[in-house]
Amino acid sequence: MTVSNLRDLAVLTIKTPAEASRVLLGMDIPREALWTGLALVAVLNGLLFTLSNLLVPGPSPLPEIFLVPALYTVVVAGGLVLTVYALFWTGRFMGGTGSLDDIMLTILWLQGLRVALMVVVIVLILTVPVLSALLVFAASIYGLYILLHFIDQAHRLNSLAKSAGVLVASMAAIVLGLTLLISLFGGPISGLSAYV
C-alpha cells in the first residue's frame, strides 16, 4: 500500500500498526536525516514540556533539575539515542534482523506522533482537562501496542511475544546502564534520591 502523506500514515499507524510500519520501513531515508529528525523531536519535546509548565503551572513529578528546558531536551535526546541502540542490539540478540536505520526510523516516527499528541493534550488541558487525562491514558496503552508491532516489523520477528521480549530486555538494559553510570559518577545525583 502506498501512503500519499504523513496524515494518511498517522491514521494507518492507529488503524493497522503493522502495515503502517511496513510502509514506513519501505521509505529510503538517509541516516543523517534520521539523526536530524531525532534531534528535532527532542527539541520539540522540550519546547512543549516548557509550554505546558507555563500554561499549567504546578508540582512536577520530575526532579527540579530537569525543569530547565535545555537540560530536559538533552535528557530526552539521550533517552532516544539509548532507546534506539538498546532496541537494535537486544533485537539482534533475540534473532531480529532489523538495521539501526530501521529502528531509528521507527522511534523517530513514533516520537513524531507523540509530539503531535502532546499538542492535542495541551489544548485539551486548557479546555477539557478530564478528556486530556483520558486521552493520555488511552494513548499510553494503545501506544505500547503500536510500539510492539513496529518492533516486530523492524526486526522481522513475526511474533508480538518476541517483540515484547525485545522491549522488556531493552528497558532492562537501559536501566542497568544508567544505574552503572550513576554509580561510576559518585552515587545518586543531588535531588534524585527522593525519586529512587
PDB file of C-alpha atoms in Angstrom:
ATOM      1  CA  MET A   1       0.000   0.000   0.000  1.00  0.00           C
ATOM      2  CA  THR A   2       1.228   3.487  -0.766  1.00  0.00           C
ATOM      3  CA  VAL A   3       0.578   6.411   1.545  1.00  0.00           C
ATOM      4  CA  SER A   4       0.339   9.851  -0.023  1.00  0.00           C
ATOM      5  CA  ASN A   5       1.103  11.963   3.045  1.00  0.00           C
ATOM      6  CA  LEU A   6       2.067  11.896   6.707  1.00  0.00           C
ATOM      7  CA  ARG A   7      -1.537  12.300   7.853  1.00  0.00           C
ATOM      8  CA  ASP A   8      -2.545   9.122   5.999  1.00  0.00           C
ATOM      9  CA  LEU A   9       0.416   7.315   7.540  1.00  0.00           C
ATOM     10  CA  ALA A  10      -0.587   8.537  11.006  1.00  0.00           C
ATOM     11  CA  VAL A  11      -4.131   7.247  10.518  1.00  0.00           C
ATOM     12  CA  LEU A  12      -2.768   3.929   9.208  1.00  0.00           C
ATOM     13  CA  THR A  13      -0.489   3.724  12.255  1.00  0.00           C
ATOM     14  CA  ILE A  14      -3.531   3.926  14.527  1.00  0.00           C
ATOM     15  CA  LYS A  15      -5.710   1.581  12.461  1.00  0.00           C
ATOM     16  CA  THR A  16      -3.162  -1.018  11.298  1.00  0.00           C
ATOM     17  CA  PRO A  17       0.227  -0.547  13.007  1.00  0.00           C
ATOM     18  CA  ALA A  18       1.957  -3.476  11.281  1.00  0.00           C
ATOM     19  CA  GLU A  19       1.005  -2.246   7.816  1.00  0.00           C
ATOM     20  CA  ALA A  20       1.989   1.322   8.669  1.00  0.00           C
ATOM     21  CA  SER A  21       5.356   0.064   9.866  1.00  0.00           C
ATOM     22  CA  ARG A  22       5.946  -1.799   6.611  1.00  0.00           C
ATOM     23  CA  VAL A  23       5.104   1.344   4.611  1.00  0.00           C
ATOM     24  CA  LEU A  24       7.428   3.420   6.793  1.00  0.00           C
ATOM     25  CA  LEU A  25      10.296   0.932   6.558  1.00  0.00           C
ATOM     26  CA  GLY A  26       9.928   0.922   2.783  1.00  0.00           C
ATOM     27  CA  MET A  27      10.966   4.581   2.657  1.00  0.00           C
ATOM     28  CA  ASP A  28      14.572   5.342   1.767  1.00  0.00           C
ATOM     29  CA  ILE A  29      15.604   7.991   4.300  1.00  0.00           C
ATOM     30  CA  PRO A  30      19.318   8.788   4.774  1.00  0.00           C
ATOM     31  CA  ARG A  31      20.786   8.199   8.227  1.00  0.00           C
ATOM     32  CA  GLU A  32      21.790  11.884   8.537  1.00  0.00           C
ATOM     33  CA  ALA A  33      18.127  12.865   8.103  1.00  0.00           C
ATOM     34  CA  LEU A  34      17.131  10.334  10.793  1.00  0.00           C
ATOM     35  CA  TRP A  35      19.622  11.794  13.301  1.00  0.00           C
ATOM     36  CA  THR A  36      18.405  15.298  12.456  1.00  0.00           C
ATOM     37  CA  GLY A  37      14.814  14.151  12.945  1.00  0.00           C
ATOM     38  CA  LEU A  38      15.608  12.651  16.353  1.00  0.00           C
ATOM     39  CA  ALA A  39      17.264  15.906  17.411  1.00  0.00           C
ATOM     40  CA  LEU A  40      14.223  17.854  16.185  1.00  0.00           C
ATOM     41  CA  VAL A  41      11.704  15.739  18.123  1.00  0.00           C
ATOM     42  CA  ALA A  42      13.868  16.098  21.250  1.00  0.00           C
ATOM     43  CA  VAL A  43      13.792  19.896  20.874  1.00  0.00           C
ATOM     44  CA  LEU A  44      10.035  19.869  20.223  1.00  0.00           C
ATOM     45  CA  ASN A  45       9.534  17.699  23.316  1.00  0.00           C
ATOM     46  CA  GLY A  46      11.498  20.226  25.357  1.00  0.00           C
ATOM     47  CA  LEU A  47       9.525  23.183  23.974  1.00  0.00           C
ATOM     48  CA  LEU A  48       6.147  21.530  24.561  1.00  0.00           C
ATOM     49  CA  PHE A  49       7.149  20.429  28.064  1.00  0.00           C
ATOM     50  CA  THR A  50       8.160  24.019  28.876  1.00  0.00           C
ATOM     51  CA  LEU A  51       4.969  25.397  27.317  1.00  0.00           C
ATOM     52  CA  SER A  52       2.794  23.011  29.344  1.00  0.00           C
ATOM     53  CA  ASN A  53       4.585  24.093  32.550  1.00  0.00           C
ATOM     54  CA  LEU A  54       3.960  27.752  31.706  1.00  0.00           C
ATOM     55  CA  LEU A  55       0.303  27.246  30.812  1.00  0.00           C
ATOM     56  CA  VAL A  56      -0.497  24.885  33.680  1.00  0.00           C
ATOM     57  CA  PRO A  57       1.974  25.545  36.489  1.00  0.00           C
ATOM     58  CA  GLY A  58       2.048  23.147  39.387  1.00  0.00           C
ATOM     59  CA  PRO A  59       4.105  20.442  41.066  1.00  0.00           C
ATOM     60  CA  SER A  60       6.061  18.256  38.672  1.00  0.00           C
ATOM     61  CA  PRO A  61       6.818  14.549  39.103  1.00  0.00           C
ATOM     62  CA  LEU A  62      10.324  15.231  37.767  1.00  0.00           C
ATOM     63  CA  PRO A  63      13.286  16.320  39.886  1.00  0.00           C
ATOM     64  CA  GLU A  64      13.728  20.106  39.844  1.00  0.00           C
ATOM     65  CA  ILE A  65      16.966  19.861  37.861  1.00  0.00           C
ATOM     66  CA  PHE A  66      15.024  18.521  34.858  1.00  0.00           C
ATOM     67  CA  LEU A  67      12.726  21.541  34.777  1.00  0.00           C
ATOM     68  CA  VAL A  68      15.458  23.510  32.986  1.00  0.00           C
ATOM     69  CA  PRO A  69      14.293  23.338  29.320  1.00  0.00           C
ATOM     70  CA  ALA A  70      17.753  22.842  27.783  1.00  0.00           C
ATOM     71  CA  LEU A  71      18.633  20.081  30.248  1.00  0.00           C
ATOM     72  CA  TYR A  72      15.264  18.393  29.726  1.00  0.00           C
ATOM     73  CA  THR A  73      15.868  18.445  25.946  1.00  0.00           C
ATOM     74  CA  VAL A  74      19.325  16.901  26.377  1.00  0.00           C
ATOM     75  CA  VAL A  75      17.876  14.173  28.612  1.00  0.00           C
ATOM     76  CA  VAL A  76      15.144  13.419  26.040  1.00  0.00           C
ATOM     77  CA  ALA A  77      17.717  13.288  23.224  1.00  0.00           C
ATOM     78  CA  GLY A  78      19.953  10.988  25.247  1.00  0.00           C
ATOM     79  CA  GLY A  79      16.975   8.784  26.086  1.00  0.00           C
ATOM     80  CA  LEU A  80      16.051   8.497  22.418  1.00  0.00           C
ATOM     81  CA  VAL A  81      19.588   7.506  21.428  1.00  0.00           C
ATOM     82  CA  LEU A  82      19.747   4.948  24.253  1.00  0.00           C
ATOM     83  CA  THR A  83      16.377   3.532  23.209  1.00  0.00           C
ATOM     84  CA  VAL A  84      17.419   3.200  19.561  1.00  0.00           C
ATOM     85  CA  TYR A  85      20.625   1.341  20.381  1.00  0.00           C
ATOM     86  CA  ALA A  86      19.022  -0.795  23.101  1.00  0.00           C
ATOM     87  CA  LEU A  87      16.221  -1.904  20.757  1.00  0.00           C
ATOM     88  CA  PHE A  88      18.728  -2.537  17.965  1.00  0.00           C
ATOM     89  CA  TRP A  89      21.138  -4.684  19.975  1.00  0.00           C
ATOM     90  CA  THR A  90      18.589  -6.593  22.040  1.00  0.00           C
ATOM     91  CA  GLY A  91      16.558  -7.249  18.900  1.00  0.00           C
ATOM     92  CA  ARG A  92      19.638  -8.601  17.137  1.00  0.00           C
ATOM     93  CA  PHE A  93      20.470 -10.731  20.183  1.00  0.00           C
ATOM     94  CA  MET A  94      16.957 -12.216  20.079  1.00  0.00           C
ATOM     95  CA  GLY A  95      17.132 -13.132  16.398  1.00  0.00           C
ATOM     96  CA  GLY A  96      15.953  -9.897  14.790  1.00  0.00           C
ATOM     97  CA  THR A  97      17.412  -8.708  11.507  1.00  0.00           C
ATOM     98  CA  GLY A  98      16.498  -5.018  11.555  1.00  0.00           C
ATOM     99  CA  SER A  99      19.127  -2.412  10.793  1.00  0.00           C
ATOM    100  CA  LEU A 100      19.996   0.525  13.011  1.00  0.00           C
ATOM    101  CA  ASP A 101      18.288   2.785  10.455  1.00  0.00           C
ATOM    102  CA  ASP A 102      15.090   0.699  10.678  1.00  0.00           C
ATOM    103  CA  ILE A 103      14.981   1.074  14.449  1.00  0.00           C
ATOM    104  CA  MET A 104      15.850   4.776  14.276  1.00  0.00           C
ATOM    105  CA  LEU A 105      13.103   5.426  11.725  1.00  0.00           C
ATOM    106  CA  THR A 106      10.607   3.523  13.892  1.00  0.00           C
ATOM    107  CA  ILE A 107      11.453   5.530  17.016  1.00  0.00           C
ATOM    108  CA  LEU A 108      11.524   8.805  15.071  1.00  0.00           C
ATOM    109  CA  TRP A 109       8.048   8.242  13.620  1.00  0.00           C
ATOM    110  CA  LEU A 110       6.524   7.203  16.945  1.00  0.00           C
ATOM    111  CA  GLN A 111       8.115  10.172  18.710  1.00  0.00           C
ATOM    112  CA  GLY A 112       6.790  12.469  15.994  1.00  0.00           C
ATOM    113  CA  LEU A 113       3.296  11.135  16.695  1.00  0.00           C
ATOM    114  CA  ARG A 114       3.919  11.645  20.415  1.00  0.00           C
ATOM    115  CA  VAL A 115       4.767  15.320  19.785  1.00  0.00           C
ATOM    116  CA  ALA A 116       1.505  15.729  17.835  1.00  0.00           C
ATOM    117  CA  LEU A 117      -0.369  14.068  20.698  1.00  0.00           C
ATOM    118  CA  MET A 118       1.277  16.438  23.209  1.00  0.00           C
ATOM    119  CA  VAL A 119      -0.070  19.420  21.257  1.00  0.00           C
ATOM    120  CA  VAL A 120      -3.602  17.983  21.420  1.00  0.00           C
ATOM    121  CA  VAL A 121      -3.199  17.221  25.134  1.00  0.00           C
ATOM    122  CA  ILE A 122      -2.067  20.797  25.892  1.00  0.00           C
ATOM    123  CA  VAL A 123      -5.131  22.179  24.093  1.00  0.00           C
ATOM    124  CA  LEU A 124      -7.404  19.785  25.997  1.00  0.00           C
ATOM    125  CA  ILE A 125      -5.781  20.639  29.340  1.00  0.00           C
ATOM    126  CA  LEU A 126      -6.818  24.245  28.760  1.00  0.00           C
ATOM    127  CA  THR A 127     -10.336  23.368  27.574  1.00  0.00           C
ATOM    128  CA  VAL A 128     -11.430  19.924  28.840  1.00  0.00           C
ATOM    129  CA  PRO A 129      -8.911  18.706  31.459  1.00  0.00           C
ATOM    130  CA  VAL A 130     -10.709  15.415  32.176  1.00  0.00           C
ATOM    131  CA  LEU A 131     -10.639  14.489  28.499  1.00  0.00           C
ATOM    132  CA  SER A 132      -6.906  15.223  28.349  1.00  0.00           C
ATOM    133  CA  ALA A 133      -6.248  12.747  31.181  1.00  0.00           C
ATOM    134  CA  LEU A 134      -8.333  10.070  29.439  1.00  0.00           C
ATOM    135  CA  LEU A 135      -6.508  10.682  26.146  1.00  0.00           C
ATOM    136  CA  VAL A 136      -3.100  10.359  27.806  1.00  0.00           C
ATOM    137  CA  PHE A 137      -4.131   7.099  29.480  1.00  0.00           C
ATOM    138  CA  ALA A 138      -5.596   5.606  26.289  1.00  0.00           C
ATOM    139  CA  ALA A 139      -2.631   6.739  24.187  1.00  0.00           C
ATOM    140  CA  SER A 140      -0.176   5.185  26.660  1.00  0.00           C
ATOM    141  CA  ILE A 141      -1.889   1.789  26.489  1.00  0.00           C
ATOM    142  CA  TYR A 142      -2.518   1.784  22.743  1.00  0.00           C
ATOM    143  CA  GLY A 143       0.908   3.310  22.089  1.00  0.00           C
ATOM    144  CA  LEU A 144       2.504   0.245  23.656  1.00  0.00           C
ATOM    145  CA  TYR A 145       0.509  -1.983  21.281  1.00  0.00           C
ATOM    146  CA  ILE A 146       1.679   0.111  18.307  1.00  0.00           C
ATOM    147  CA  LEU A 147       5.287   0.016  19.506  1.00  0.00           C
ATOM    148  CA  LEU A 148       5.211  -3.789  19.729  1.00  0.00           C
ATOM    149  CA  HIS A 149       4.035  -4.004  16.106  1.00  0.00           C
ATOM    150  CA  PHE A 150       6.717  -1.575  14.959  1.00  0.00           C
ATOM    151  CA  ILE A 151       9.475  -3.506  16.769  1.00  0.00           C
ATOM    152  CA  ASP A 152       8.135  -6.737  15.279  1.00  0.00           C
ATOM    153  CA  GLN A 153       8.200  -5.338  11.739  1.00  0.00           C
ATOM    154  CA  ALA A 154      11.534  -3.530  12.088  1.00  0.00           C
ATOM    155  CA  HIS A 155      13.289  -6.676  13.345  1.00  0.00           C
ATOM    156  CA  ARG A 156      11.217  -9.093  11.188  1.00  0.00           C
ATOM    157  CA  LEU A 157      10.461 -11.219  14.252  1.00  0.00           C
ATOM    158  CA  ASN A 158       6.998 -12.373  13.123  1.00  0.00           C
ATOM    159  CA  SER A 159       5.906 -12.512  16.756  1.00  0.00           C
ATOM    160  CA  LEU A 160       4.476  -9.871  19.079  1.00  0.00           C
ATOM    161  CA  ALA A 161       5.653 -12.005  22.021  1.00  0.00           C
ATOM    162  CA  LYS A 162       9.239 -11.761  20.764  1.00  0.00           C
ATOM    163  CA  SER A 163       8.895  -8.010  20.215  1.00  0.00           C
ATOM    164  CA  ALA A 164       7.599  -7.718  23.793  1.00  0.00           C
ATOM    165  CA  GLY A 165      10.708  -9.618  24.918  1.00  0.00           C
ATOM    166  CA  VAL A 166      12.903  -7.202  22.959  1.00  0.00           C
ATOM    167  CA  LEU A 167      11.137  -4.228  24.548  1.00  0.00           C
ATOM    168  CA  VAL A 168      11.433  -5.577  28.105  1.00  0.00           C
ATOM    169  CA  ALA A 169      15.087  -6.557  27.608  1.00  0.00           C
ATOM    170  CA  SER A 170      15.850  -3.132  26.095  1.00  0.00           C
ATOM    171  CA  MET A 171      14.288  -1.278  29.018  1.00  0.00           C
ATOM    172  CA  ALA A 172      16.166  -3.510  31.473  1.00  0.00           C
ATOM    173  CA  ALA A 173      19.431  -2.801  29.623  1.00  0.00           C
ATOM    174  CA  ILE A 174      18.787   0.957  29.723  1.00  0.00           C
ATOM    175  CA  VAL A 175      18.023   0.894  33.454  1.00  0.00           C
ATOM    176  CA  LEU A 176      21.123  -1.218  34.134  1.00  0.00           C
ATOM    177  CA  GLY A 177      23.300   1.071  32.017  1.00  0.00           C
ATOM    178  CA  LEU A 178      22.002   4.210  33.722  1.00  0.00           C
ATOM    179  CA  THR A 179      22.475   2.635  37.155  1.00  0.00           C
ATOM    180  CA  LEU A 180      26.093   1.790  36.310  1.00  0.00           C
ATOM    181  CA  LEU A 181      26.723   5.307  35.011  1.00  0.00           C
ATOM    182  CA  ILE A 182      25.273   6.892  38.144  1.00  0.00           C
ATOM    183  CA  SER A 183      27.363   4.626  40.377  1.00  0.00           C
ATOM    184  CA  LEU A 184      30.516   5.457  38.372  1.00  0.00           C
ATOM    185  CA  PHE A 185      29.935   9.167  38.831  1.00  0.00           C
ATOM    186  CA  GLY A 186      29.732   9.014  42.602  1.00  0.00           C
ATOM    187  CA  GLY A 187      26.291   7.753  43.555  1.00  0.00           C
ATOM    188  CA  PRO A 188      22.916   9.460  43.330  1.00  0.00           C
ATOM    189  CA  ILE A 189      22.686  12.894  41.781  1.00  0.00           C
ATOM    190  CA  SER A 190      21.587  15.591  44.195  1.00  0.00           C
ATOM    191  CA  GLY A 191      17.815  15.849  44.177  1.00  0.00           C
ATOM    192  CA  LEU A 192      17.280  12.424  42.603  1.00  0.00           C
ATOM    193  CA  SER A 193      17.466  10.291  45.748  1.00  0.00           C
ATOM    194  CA  ALA A 194      13.874  11.101  46.711  1.00  0.00           C
ATOM    195  CA  TYR A 195      12.652   9.675  43.414  1.00  0.00           C
ATOM    196  CA  VAL A 196      14.559   6.377  43.535  1.00  0.00           C
TER     197      VAL A 196
END
